[in-house]
Coordinates of N, CA and C in Angstrom, one line a residue:
Chain A
X1 N 0.8 -1.2 0.0 CA 0.0 0.0 0.0 C 0.9 1.3 0.0
X2 N 0.6 2.2 -0.9 CA 1.3 3.4 -1.0 C 0.9 4.3 0.2
X3 N 1.9 5.2 0.6 CA 1.6 6.0 1.7 C 0.4 7.0 1.5
X4 N 0.3 7.4 0.2 CA -0.8 8.4 -0.2 C -1.5 7.8 -1.4
X5 N -2.8 7.6 -1.3 CA -3.6 7.1 -2.4 C -4.5 8.2 -2.9
X6 N -4.5 8.3 -4.3 CA -5.3 9.3 -4.9 C -5.8 8.7 -6.3
X7 N -7.1 8.8 -6.5 CA -7.6 8.3 -7.7 C -7.2 9.2 -8.9
X8 N -6.5 8.5 -9.9 CA -6.0 9.3 -11.0 C -7.0 9.9 -12.0
X9 N -8.2 9.4 -11.9 CA -9.3 9.9 -12.8 C -9.0 9.3 -14.2
X10 N -9.5 10.0 -15.3 CA -9.9 11.4 -15.3 C -11.3 11.5 -14.7
X11 N -11.5 12.7 -14.1 CA -12.8 13.1 -13.6 C -13.3 14.2 -14.4
X12 N -14.5 14.0 -15.1 CA -15.0 15.0 -16.0 C -16.4 15.5 -15.5
X13 N -16.5 16.8 -15.3 CA -17.7 17.4 -14.8 C -18.1 18.6 -15.6
X14 N -19.4 19.0 -15.6 CA -19.8 20.2 -16.4 C -19.4 21.4 -15.7
X15 N -19.2 22.5 -16.4 CA -18.9 23.8 -15.9 C -20.0 24.2 -14.9
X16 N -19.5 24.8 -13.8 CA -20.4 25.2 -12.7 C -20.7 24.2 -11.6
X17 N -20.3 23.0 -11.9 CA -20.5 21.9 -10.9 C -19.5 22.1 -9.7
X18 N -19.9 21.5 -8.6 CA -19.0 21.4 -7.4 C -18.1 20.1 -7.6
X19 N -16.8 20.3 -7.5 CA -15.9 19.2 -7.7 C -15.4 18.8 -6.3
X20 N -15.3 17.5 -6.1 CA -14.8 16.9 -4.9 C -13.6 16.0 -5.2
X21 N -12.4 16.3 -4.7 CA -11.2 15.5 -4.9 C -10.8 15.1 -3.5
X22 N -10.2 13.9 -3.5 CA -9.8 13.4 -2.1 C -8.5 12.5 -2.2
X23 N -7.9 12.3 -1.0 CA -6.8 11.5 -0.9 C -6.9 10.8 0.5
X24 N -6.4 9.5 0.5 CA -6.3 8.9 1.8 C -4.8 8.6 2.0
X25 N -4.4 8.5 3.3 CA -3.0 8.2 3.6 C -2.9 7.3 4.8
X26 N -1.7 6.7 4.9 CA -1.5 5.7 6.0 C -0.6 6.1 7.1
X27 N 0.2 7.2 6.9 CA 1.2 7.6 7.8 C 0.6 8.6 8.8
X28 N 0.4 8.1 10.1 CA -0.2 9.0 11.1 C 0.7 10.2 11.5
X29 N 2.0 10.2 11.1 CA 2.9 11.3 11.4 C 2.6 12.5 10.5
X30 N 1.9 12.4 9.5 CA 1.6 13.5 8.6 C 0.8 14.6 9.4
X31 N 1.3 15.8 9.3 CA 0.6 16.9 10.0 C 0.3 18.1 9.1
X32 N 1.0 18.2 8.0 CA 0.8 19.3 7.1 C 0.3 18.8 5.8
X33 N -0.8 19.4 5.3 CA -1.5 18.9 4.1 C -1.6 20.0 3.1
X34 N -1.4 19.7 1.9 CA -1.4 20.7 0.8 C -2.1 20.1 -0.4
X35 N -2.6 21.0 -1.2 CA -3.2 20.7 -2.5 C -2.5 21.6 -3.5
X36 N -2.0 20.9 -4.6 CA -1.4 21.6 -5.7 C -2.2 21.4 -7.0
X37 N -2.1 22.4 -7.9 CA -2.7 22.3 -9.2 C -1.5 22.3 -10.2
X38 N -1.6 21.4 -11.1 CA -0.5 21.3 -12.1 C -1.1 21.2 -13.5
X39 N -0.7 22.2 -14.3 CA -1.1 22.2 -15.7 C 0.0 21.4 -16.5
X40 N -0.4 21.0 -17.7 CA 0.5 20.1 -18.4 C 1.9 20.8 -18.7
X41 N 2.9 20.1 -18.4 CA 4.3 20.5 -18.6 C 4.7 21.7 -17.8
X42 N 4.0 22.0 -16.7 CA 4.3 23.0 -15.7 C 4.6 22.5 -14.4
X43 N 5.2 23.3 -13.5 CA 5.4 22.9 -12.1 C 4.1 23.0 -11.3
X44 N 4.0 22.3 -10.2 CA 2.9 22.4 -9.3 C 2.7 23.7 -8.7
X45 N 1.5 24.2 -8.6 CA 1.2 25.5 -8.0 C 0.4 25.3 -6.7
X46 N 0.8 25.9 -5.6 CA 0.2 25.7 -4.3 C -1.2 26.3 -4.3
X47 N -2.2 25.5 -4.0 CA -3.6 26.0 -3.8 C -4.0 26.2 -2.4
X48 N -3.8 25.2 -1.6 CA -4.2 25.2 -0.2 C -3.1 24.6 0.7
X49 N -3.0 25.1 1.9 CA -2.0 24.6 2.9 C -2.7 24.6 4.2
X50 N -2.8 23.4 4.9 CA -3.4 23.3 6.2 C -2.6 22.5 7.1
X51 N -2.8 22.8 8.4 CA -2.1 22.1 9.4 C -3.1 21.4 10.3
X52 N -2.8 20.1 10.5 CA -3.7 19.2 11.3 C -5.1 19.1 10.7
X53 N -6.1 18.8 11.6 CA -7.4 18.6 11.1 C -8.2 19.9 11.0
X54 N -9.3 19.9 10.2 CA -10.1 21.1 10.1 C -10.4 21.5 8.7
X55 N -11.1 22.6 8.5 CA -11.4 23.1 7.2 C -10.7 24.4 7.0
X56 N -10.4 24.7 5.7 CA -9.9 26.0 5.3 C -10.5 26.4 4.0
X57 N -10.9 27.7 3.9 CA -11.6 28.1 2.7 C -10.8 29.3 2.1
X58 N -10.7 29.3 0.7 CA -10.0 30.4 0.0 C -10.7 30.5 -1.3
X59 N -11.6 31.5 -1.4 CA -12.3 31.8 -2.6 C -13.2 30.6 -3.0
X60 N -13.0 30.0 -4.1 CA -13.9 28.9 -4.6 C -13.4 27.5 -4.0
X61 N -12.3 27.6 -3.3 CA -11.6 26.3 -2.9 C -11.8 26.1 -1.4
X62 N -12.2 24.9 -1.0 CA -12.2 24.5 0.4 C -11.5 23.2 0.6
X63 N -10.6 23.2 1.6 CA -9.8 22.0 1.9 C -10.3 21.5 3.3
X64 N -10.4 20.2 3.4 CA -10.8 19.6 4.6 C -9.8 18.5 5.0
X65 N -9.5 18.4 6.2 CA -8.6 17.3 6.7 C -9.3 16.6 7.9
X66 N -9.3 15.3 7.8 CA -9.8 14.5 8.9 C -8.7 13.5 9.2
X67 N -8.0 13.9 10.3 CA -6.8 13.0 10.6 C -7.3 11.7 11.2
X68 N -8.4 11.7 11.9 CA -8.9 10.4 12.5 C -9.2 9.4 11.4
X69 N -9.6 9.8 10.3 CA -9.9 8.9 9.2 C -8.8 8.8 8.2
X70 N -7.7 9.7 8.3 CA -6.6 9.8 7.4 C -7.2 10.1 6.0
X71 N -7.9 11.1 5.9 CA -8.6 11.5 4.7 C -8.6 13.0 4.5
X72 N -8.2 13.4 3.3 CA -8.3 14.8 3.0 C -9.1 15.1 1.7
X73 N -9.7 16.3 1.7 CA -10.5 16.6 0.5 C -10.3 18.0 0.0
X74 N -10.5 18.2 -1.2 CA -10.5 19.6 -1.8 C -11.8 19.7 -2.6
X75 N -12.6 20.8 -2.3 CA -13.8 21.1 -3.0 C -13.6 22.3 -3.8
X76 N -14.1 22.3 -5.1 CA -14.0 23.5 -5.9 C -15.4 23.8 -6.3
X77 N -15.8 25.0 -5.9 CA -17.2 25.5 -6.3 C -17.2 26.2 -7.6
X78 N -18.4 26.2 -8.2 CA -18.5 27.0 -9.5 C -17.3 26.7 -10.4
X79 N -17.1 25.5 -10.7 CA -16.0 25.1 -11.5 C -16.0 25.7 -12.9
X80 N -14.8 26.1 -13.3 CA -14.5 26.7 -14.6 C -13.7 25.9 -15.5
X81 N -13.8 26.1 -16.8 CA -12.9 25.3 -17.8 C -11.4 25.5 -17.4
X82 N -11.1 26.7 -16.9 CA -9.7 27.0 -16.6 C -9.2 26.2 -15.3
X83 N -10.1 25.5 -14.6 CA -9.8 24.6 -13.5 C -9.3 23.3 -14.0
X84 N -9.5 23.0 -15.3 CA -9.0 21.7 -15.9 C -7.5 21.6 -15.7
X85 N -7.1 20.6 -15.0 CA -5.7 20.4 -14.6 C -5.5 19.1 -13.9
X86 N -4.3 18.8 -13.4 CA -4.1 17.7 -12.5 C -4.0 18.3 -11.1
X87 N -4.7 17.7 -10.2 CA -4.7 18.1 -8.8 C -3.9 17.1 -7.9
X88 N -2.9 17.6 -7.3 CA -2.0 16.7 -6.4 C -2.2 17.0 -5.0
X89 N -2.5 16.0 -4.2 CA -2.4 16.2 -2.7 C -1.0 15.9 -2.3
X90 N -0.6 16.6 -1.2 CA 0.8 16.4 -0.7 C 0.7 16.5 0.8
X91 N 1.6 15.9 1.5 CA 1.6 16.0 3.0 C 3.0 15.7 3.5
X92 N 3.2 16.2 4.7 CA 4.5 16.0 5.4 C 4.3 15.9 6.9
X93 N 5.4 15.4 7.5 CA 5.4 15.4 9.0 C 6.0 16.6 9.6
X94 N 6.5 16.5 10.8 CA 7.1 17.7 11.4 C 8.6 17.6 11.4
X95 N 9.1 17.0 10.4 CA 10.5 16.7 10.3 C 11.4 17.9 10.0
X96 N 10.8 19.1 10.0 CA 11.6 20.3 9.8 C 12.0 20.5 8.3
X97 N 11.3 19.8 7.4 CA 11.7 19.9 6.0 C 12.5 18.7 5.5
X98 N 13.2 18.0 6.4 CA 14.0 16.9 5.9 C 13.2 15.7 5.4
X99 N 12.0 15.7 5.8 CA 11.2 14.5 5.3 C 10.5 14.8 4.0
X100 N 10.6 16.1 3.5 CA 10.1 16.4 2.2 C 8.6 16.3 2.2
X101 N 8.0 16.3 1.0 CA 6.6 16.1 0.8 C 6.3 14.8 0.2
X102 N 5.3 14.1 0.6 CA 4.8 12.9 -0.1 C 3.6 13.2 -0.8
X103 N 3.6 12.9 -2.1 CA 2.5 13.3 -3.0 C 1.7 12.1 -3.4
X104 N 0.4 12.3 -3.7 CA -0.4 11.4 -4.4 C -0.1 11.4 -5.9
X105 N -0.7 10.5 -6.6 CA -0.4 10.4 -8.1 C -1.0 11.6 -8.8
X106 N -2.0 12.2 -8.2 CA -2.7 13.3 -8.9 C -4.0 12.8 -9.6
X107 N -5.0 13.7 -9.5 CA -6.3 13.4 -10.2 C -6.4 14.4 -11.4
X108 N -6.6 13.8 -12.6 CA -6.8 14.6 -13.8 C -8.2 15.1 -13.9
X109 N -8.5 16.4 -13.8 CA -9.8 17.0 -13.8 C -10.1 17.7 -15.1
X110 N -11.3 17.4 -15.6 CA -11.7 18.0 -16.9 C -13.0 18.7 -16.6
X111 N -13.1 20.0 -16.9 CA -14.3 20.8 -16.7 C -14.9 21.0 -18.1
X112 N -16.0 20.5 -18.4 CA -16.6 20.6 -19.7 C -17.4 21.9 -19.8
X113 N -17.1 22.8 -20.9 CA -17.8 24.0 -21.0 C -19.3 23.8 -21.4
Chain B
X1 N 10.1 39.6 -6.6 CA 10.0 38.2 -6.4 C 9.6 37.6 -7.7
X2 N 10.5 36.8 -8.3 CA 10.1 36.2 -9.6 C 9.8 34.8 -9.5
X3 N 9.7 34.2 -8.3 CA 9.4 32.8 -8.1 C 10.6 32.0 -8.2
X4 N 10.5 30.7 -8.2 CA 11.6 29.7 -8.3 C 11.9 29.6 -9.8
X5 N 13.1 29.8 -10.1 CA 13.6 29.7 -11.5 C 14.4 28.5 -11.8
X6 N 14.2 27.7 -12.9 CA 14.9 26.6 -13.2 C 15.4 26.7 -14.6
X7 N 16.6 26.2 -14.8 CA 17.3 26.3 -16.1 C 18.1 25.0 -16.4
X8 N 18.1 24.4 -17.6 CA 17.2 24.8 -18.7 C 15.8 24.3 -18.5
X9 N 14.9 24.6 -19.4 CA 13.5 24.1 -19.3 C 13.5 22.7 -19.9
X10 N 14.3 22.5 -20.9 CA 14.3 21.1 -21.5 C 15.7 20.8 -21.9
X11 N 16.1 19.5 -21.6 CA 17.4 19.1 -21.9 C 17.3 17.7 -22.6
X12 N 17.9 17.6 -23.7 CA 18.0 16.3 -24.4 C 19.4 15.9 -24.4
X13 N 19.7 14.7 -24.0 CA 21.1 14.2 -23.9 C 21.2 12.8 -24.3
X14 N 22.4 12.4 -24.7 CA 22.6 11.0 -25.1 C 22.9 10.2 -23.8
X15 N 22.5 8.9 -23.9 CA 22.8 8.0 -22.8 C 24.3 8.0 -22.5
X16 N 24.6 8.1 -21.2 CA 26.0 8.1 -20.8 C 26.6 9.4 -20.5
X17 N 26.0 10.5 -21.0 CA 26.4 11.8 -20.8 C 26.1 12.3 -19.4
X18 N 26.8 13.3 -18.9 CA 26.5 14.0 -17.6 C 25.6 15.2 -17.9
X19 N 24.7 15.5 -17.0 CA 23.9 16.7 -17.2 C 23.8 17.4 -15.8
X20 N 23.7 18.7 -15.9 CA 23.5 19.5 -14.7 C 22.4 20.5 -14.8
X21 N 21.6 20.6 -13.8 CA 20.4 21.5 -13.8 C 20.6 22.6 -12.7
X22 N 20.1 23.8 -13.0 CA 20.2 24.8 -12.0 C 18.9 25.3 -11.5
X23 N 18.9 25.6 -10.2 CA 17.6 26.2 -9.5 C 18.0 27.4 -8.8
X24 N 17.2 28.5 -9.0 CA 17.4 29.7 -8.2 C 16.1 29.9 -7.4
X25 N 16.2 29.7 -6.1 CA 14.9 29.8 -5.3 C 14.5 31.2 -5.1
X26 N 13.4 31.4 -4.4 CA 12.9 32.7 -4.0 C 14.0 33.2 -3.0
X27 N 14.4 34.5 -3.1 CA 15.5 35.0 -2.4 C 15.5 34.8 -0.9
X28 N 14.3 35.0 -0.3 CA 14.3 34.9 1.2 C 14.0 33.5 1.7
X29 N 13.9 32.5 0.8 CA 13.7 31.2 1.2 C 15.0 30.5 1.4
X30 N 15.2 29.9 2.7 CA 16.4 29.3 3.0 C 16.4 27.8 2.8
X31 N 15.2 27.2 2.5 CA 15.1 25.8 2.3 C 14.8 25.5 0.9
X32 N 15.6 24.5 0.4 CA 15.5 24.2 -1.1 C 15.4 22.7 -1.2
X33 N 14.6 22.3 -2.2 CA 14.3 20.8 -2.4 C 14.4 20.5 -3.9
X34 N 14.8 19.3 -4.1 CA 14.7 18.7 -5.5 C 13.8 17.5 -5.5
X35 N 13.0 17.5 -6.5 CA 12.0 16.4 -6.7 C 12.1 15.9 -8.2
X36 N 11.7 14.6 -8.4 CA 11.6 14.1 -9.7 C 10.2 13.6 -10.0
X37 N 9.7 13.9 -11.1 CA 8.3 13.6 -11.5 C 8.3 12.8 -12.8
X38 N 7.8 11.6 -12.8 CA 7.7 10.8 -14.0 C 6.2 10.9 -14.5
X39 N 5.9 10.5 -15.7 CA 4.6 10.6 -16.3 C 3.6 9.9 -15.5
X40 N 2.5 10.6 -15.1 CA 1.4 9.9 -14.4 C 1.6 9.7 -12.9
X41 N 2.7 10.3 -12.4 CA 3.1 10.1 -11.0 C 3.2 11.5 -10.3
X42 N 3.0 11.5 -9.0 CA 3.3 12.7 -8.3 C 4.8 12.9 -8.1
X43 N 5.3 14.1 -7.8 CA 6.7 14.4 -7.6 C 7.2 13.5 -6.5
X44 N 8.5 13.1 -6.6 CA 9.2 12.2 -5.7 C 10.3 13.0 -5.1
X45 N 10.4 13.0 -3.8 CA 11.4 13.8 -3.0 C 12.8 13.2 -3.2
X46 N 13.8 14.1 -3.5 CA 15.1 13.6 -3.8 C 16.1 14.1 -2.7
X47 N 16.1 15.4 -2.4 CA 17.1 15.9 -1.5 C 16.7 17.3 -1.0
X48 N 17.3 17.7 0.1 CA 16.8 18.9 0.8 C 18.1 19.7 1.4
X49 N 18.0 21.0 1.2 CA 19.1 21.9 1.7 C 18.4 22.9 2.7
X50 N 19.1 23.1 3.8 CA 18.8 24.3 4.6 C 20.0 25.2 4.5
X51 N 19.8 26.4 3.9 CA 20.9 27.2 3.6 C 21.9 26.4 2.7
X52 N 23.2 26.3 3.1 CA 24.1 25.6 2.2 C 24.3 24.1 2.7
X53 N 23.6 23.7 3.8 CA 23.8 22.4 4.3 C 22.8 21.4 3.7
X54 N 23.3 20.3 3.2 CA 22.4 19.3 2.6 C 22.0 18.3 3.7
X55 N 20.8 18.5 4.2 CA 20.4 17.8 5.4 C 19.7 16.5 5.1
X56 N 19.3 16.2 3.9 CA 18.7 14.9 3.5 C 19.2 14.6 2.1
X57 N 19.9 13.5 1.9 CA 20.3 13.1 0.6 C 20.1 11.6 0.4
X58 N 19.5 10.9 1.4 CA 19.4 9.4 1.3 C 18.4 9.1 0.2
X59 N 17.5 10.0 -0.2 CA 16.5 9.7 -1.2 C 17.0 9.9 -2.6
X60 N 18.2 10.4 -2.8 CA 18.8 10.5 -4.1 C 18.8 9.1 -4.7
X61 N 18.4 8.9 -6.0 CA 18.1 7.7 -6.6 C 19.2 6.7 -6.7
X62 N 20.4 7.2 -6.9 CA 21.6 6.4 -7.0 C 22.8 7.3 -6.8
X63 N 24.0 6.7 -6.7 CA 25.2 7.5 -6.5 C 25.6 8.3 -7.8
X64 N 24.8 8.1 -8.9 CA 25.0 9.0 -10.0 C 24.4 10.4 -9.9
X65 N 23.5 10.5 -8.8 CA 22.9 11.8 -8.6 C 23.6 12.5 -7.5
X66 N 23.8 13.8 -7.7 CA 24.4 14.6 -6.6 C 23.8 16.0 -6.7
X67 N 23.8 16.7 -5.6 CA 23.3 18.1 -5.6 C 24.2 19.0 -4.7
X68 N 24.3 20.3 -5.1 CA 25.0 21.2 -4.3 C 24.3 22.5 -4.1
X69 N 24.6 23.2 -3.1 CA 24.1 24.6 -2.9 C 25.2 25.4 -2.2
X70 N 26.2 25.7 -2.9 CA 27.5 26.2 -2.4 C 27.4 27.4 -1.5
X71 N 26.6 28.3 -1.8 CA 26.6 29.6 -1.0 C 25.2 29.8 -0.4
X72 N 24.4 28.7 -0.3 CA 23.1 28.9 0.2 C 22.1 29.7 -0.6
X73 N 22.5 29.9 -1.9 CA 21.5 30.6 -2.8 C 21.0 29.6 -3.8
X74 N 21.6 29.6 -5.0 CA 21.2 28.7 -6.1 C 21.7 27.3 -5.8
X75 N 21.1 26.3 -6.5 CA 21.5 24.9 -6.3 C 21.6 24.3 -7.7
X76 N 22.4 23.2 -7.7 CA 22.6 22.4 -8.9 C 22.3 21.0 -8.6
X77 N 21.7 20.3 -9.6 CA 21.5 18.9 -9.5 C 22.3 18.3 -10.7
X78 N 23.2 17.3 -10.4 CA 23.9 16.7 -11.5 C 23.6 15.2 -11.6
X79 N 23.4 14.7 -12.8 CA 23.2 13.3 -13.0 C 24.4 12.9 -13.9
X80 N 25.2 11.9 -13.4 CA 26.3 11.4 -14.2 C 25.9 10.1 -14.9
X81 N 26.5 9.9 -16.1 CA 26.3 8.7 -16.9 C 24.8 8.4 -17.0
X82 N 24.1 9.3 -17.6 CA 22.6 9.3 -17.7 C 22.2 8.0 -18.4
X83 N 21.0 7.5 -17.9 CA 20.3 6.3 -18.4 C 19.0 6.7 -18.9
X84 N 18.4 5.9 -19.8 CA 17.1 6.2 -20.3 C 16.0 6.4 -19.2
X85 N 16.2 5.6 -18.1 CA 15.2 5.7 -17.0 C 15.3 7.0 -16.2
X86 N 16.3 7.8 -16.5 CA 16.4 9.1 -15.9 C 15.5 10.1 -16.5
X87 N 15.0 9.8 -17.7 CA 14.1 10.7 -18.4 C 12.9 11.1 -17.5
X88 N 12.7 12.3 -17.2 CA 11.7 12.7 -16.2 C 11.7 14.3 -16.2
X89 N 10.7 14.8 -15.4 CA 10.8 16.2 -15.0 C 11.5 16.4 -13.7
X90 N 12.4 17.2 -13.6 CA 13.1 17.5 -12.3 C 12.7 18.9 -11.8
X91 N 12.1 18.8 -10.6 CA 11.5 20.0 -10.1 C 12.3 20.5 -8.9
X92 N 12.4 21.8 -8.7 CA 13.0 22.4 -7.6 C 11.9 23.2 -6.8
X93 N 12.0 23.2 -5.5 CA 11.0 23.9 -4.7 C 11.8 24.6 -3.6
X94 N 11.2 25.7 -3.0 CA 11.8 26.4 -1.9 C 10.7 26.8 -0.9
X95 N 11.1 26.9 0.3 CA 10.2 27.4 1.4 C 10.9 28.4 2.3
X96 N 10.1 29.3 2.9 CA 10.8 30.3 3.8 C 11.2 29.6 5.1
X97 N 11.9 30.3 6.0 CA 12.3 29.7 7.3 C 11.2 29.1 8.1
X98 N 10.1 29.8 8.2 CA 8.9 29.2 8.9 C 8.2 28.3 8.0
X99 N 7.6 27.3 8.6 CA 6.9 26.2 7.8 C 5.9 26.9 6.9
X100 N 5.8 26.4 5.7 CA 4.8 27.0 4.8 C 4.8 26.1 3.6
X101 N 3.8 26.4 2.7 CA 3.7 25.7 1.5 C 4.9 25.9 0.6
X102 N 5.3 24.8 -0.2 CA 6.4 24.9 -1.0 C 6.1 25.6 -2.3
X103 N 7.0 26.4 -2.8 CA 6.8 27.0 -4.1 C 7.7 26.3 -5.1
X104 N 7.1 25.7 -6.2 CA 7.8 25.0 -7.1 C 8.2 25.8 -8.3
X105 N 9.3 25.5 -9.0 CA 9.6 26.0 -10.3 C 8.9 25.3 -11.4
X106 N 9.2 25.7 -12.6 CA 8.5 25.1 -13.7 C 9.1 23.8 -14.2
X107 N 10.3 23.5 -13.6 CA 10.9 22.2 -13.8 C 11.9 22.2 -15.0
X108 N 12.7 21.2 -15.0 CA 13.6 20.9 -16.2 C 13.2 19.5 -16.7
X109 N 12.8 19.4 -18.0 CA 12.3 18.1 -18.5 C 13.6 17.5 -19.2
X110 N 14.0 16.4 -18.7 CA 15.1 15.7 -19.2 C 14.7 14.5 -20.1
X111 N 15.2 14.4 -21.3 CA 15.0 13.3 -22.2 C 16.4 12.7 -22.5
X112 N 16.5 11.4 -22.2 CA 17.7 10.7 -22.5 C 17.5 9.8 -23.7
X113 N 18.3 10.0 -24.7 CA 18.1 9.2 -25.9 C 19.2 8.2 -26.2

């Protein structure tokens, strides 16, 4: 079992729909959770950064972390064609940076106009 | 602040040649990371610098891989005797002294022929 599991998709939804993306993980030492968006042949772009459990909202994006279930989610409201990209979840422990980030495989999202 | 800069954007090399990539992090970021990303996978952590000190290098894929950050500013990643399996996107990221989300560069795409 990989440390971080993420459905690669593709996930195709109509414009304006609410998108739900999620990851599960096995390492209980993870404390920092991130979501990145990656367009083809580009580097990942940080969308959301959260510490421990709880919710965080930023514009059309909401990140949720449930450490008891080892489950994190990203919701995108009012989805736009420009949201079409690969979404990567990433997480790390409290190793001061030396543990790096552990990523999921990424979910390929397609927003149909 | 121009973000994390990587050079070159694309490198094509013959098997057996050595290649070197450069990363310029955000100026106030003292932590620097190298990752490798292959098609359909999330980035894979390789190595970590805090200022000029390389604090994690056990994840480098083989002894053909090495990285430096001589003055705590830019960093280089070198691959010696390249193999076709080294073909991938090599990503650099940096973070500020306090814990925060990683900012990635656009990556260097390596093709070994």
